[in-house]
């Protein structure tokens, strides 16, 4: 899918392009390619003179492969954007290409973004830019607003995690944690820990991208200050993610502790039962001997006497354990 965005009366308007002729009718500031086909890439190259590299979506992590400037003046930024899906949270790699200096190409002043699936941050920016006149002024502003919205999206997701962890805390600290509940709680904690880790990685990547924009001297004074504000917002998220990781670890330890307590209760019951059955076992072993000269062998009440003795030897320890509170 190939979408272009134009400015009209200070608002951002979207058009879906289905042919090269349609592309030539507009003067966009942002061209968004979602899972582009070979034909759509050919349109971009033919009209804008922009070649999209084959490795544009590579998963390289070194900074030199993700933030760099070509000899023709094109700025390349590869950044990850979070998708906080309940079933499958993930990050999506987005490649940005921006030409600000080469007047010979129609791509000057146009931001190109390439990604494999729709990103919530992109939808958020499109909605805001349609409703708020003057929010976007040029292609650099689009890129900055995307990173700003990404930081805000990460912050909202962190707040959602905190709310969910509060519900988990209520269950865990209620004291009545069954094995089934403990399994559900551990599953929820594991999901929140995974999402928190993705958020931390996402904001770290956003910080690197914004820092590169500031170093490249592509921003004017107002945009530079806006970039600094984005970095300050990201710094505030670091302490929040650290707090959430501490809370997650606490809830994990508390849940595992309750599981151990439940297991110890079961083991205690088996231990008490085995100790209580030792005296009857001893009595049965004595009267199970095959010695000829045993006084009780010829006694008519010997059998019920042995049974009564075994029952009494089992009841007395259980009564003692119960009185000491060991059966609770």
XYZ file of N, CA and C in Angstrom, residues 225-237:
39
model
N 14.587 22.350 19.886
C 14.068 22.389 21.257
C 12.990 21.320 21.460
N 12.204 21.094 20.413
C 11.194 20.041 20.492
C 11.860 18.673 20.642
N 12.967 18.466 19.923
C 13.701 17.199 20.039
C 14.266 17.034 21.445
N 14.756 18.114 22.024
C 15.265 18.044 23.399
C 14.153 17.682 24.374
N 12.950 18.191 24.137
C 11.820 17.857 25.003
C 11.465 16.379 24.885
N 11.553 15.828 23.668
C 11.297 14.400 23.480
C 12.297 13.573 24.280
N 13.570 13.983 24.254
C 14.585 13.264 25.025
C 14.312 13.363 26.523
N 13.849 14.512 26.981
C 13.513 14.634 28.403
C 12.344 13.719 28.773
N 11.357 13.621 27.885
C 10.232 12.723 28.148
C 10.703 11.270 28.210
N 11.620 10.916 27.326
C 12.136 9.542 27.316
C 12.920 9.264 28.589
N 13.699 10.249 29.044
C 14.457 10.066 30.295
C 13.518 9.807 31.469
N 12.364 10.484 31.467
C 11.407 10.259 32.555
C 10.809 8.864 32.503
N 10.748 8.278 31.300
C 10.210 6.926 31.172
C 11.176 5.882 31.721
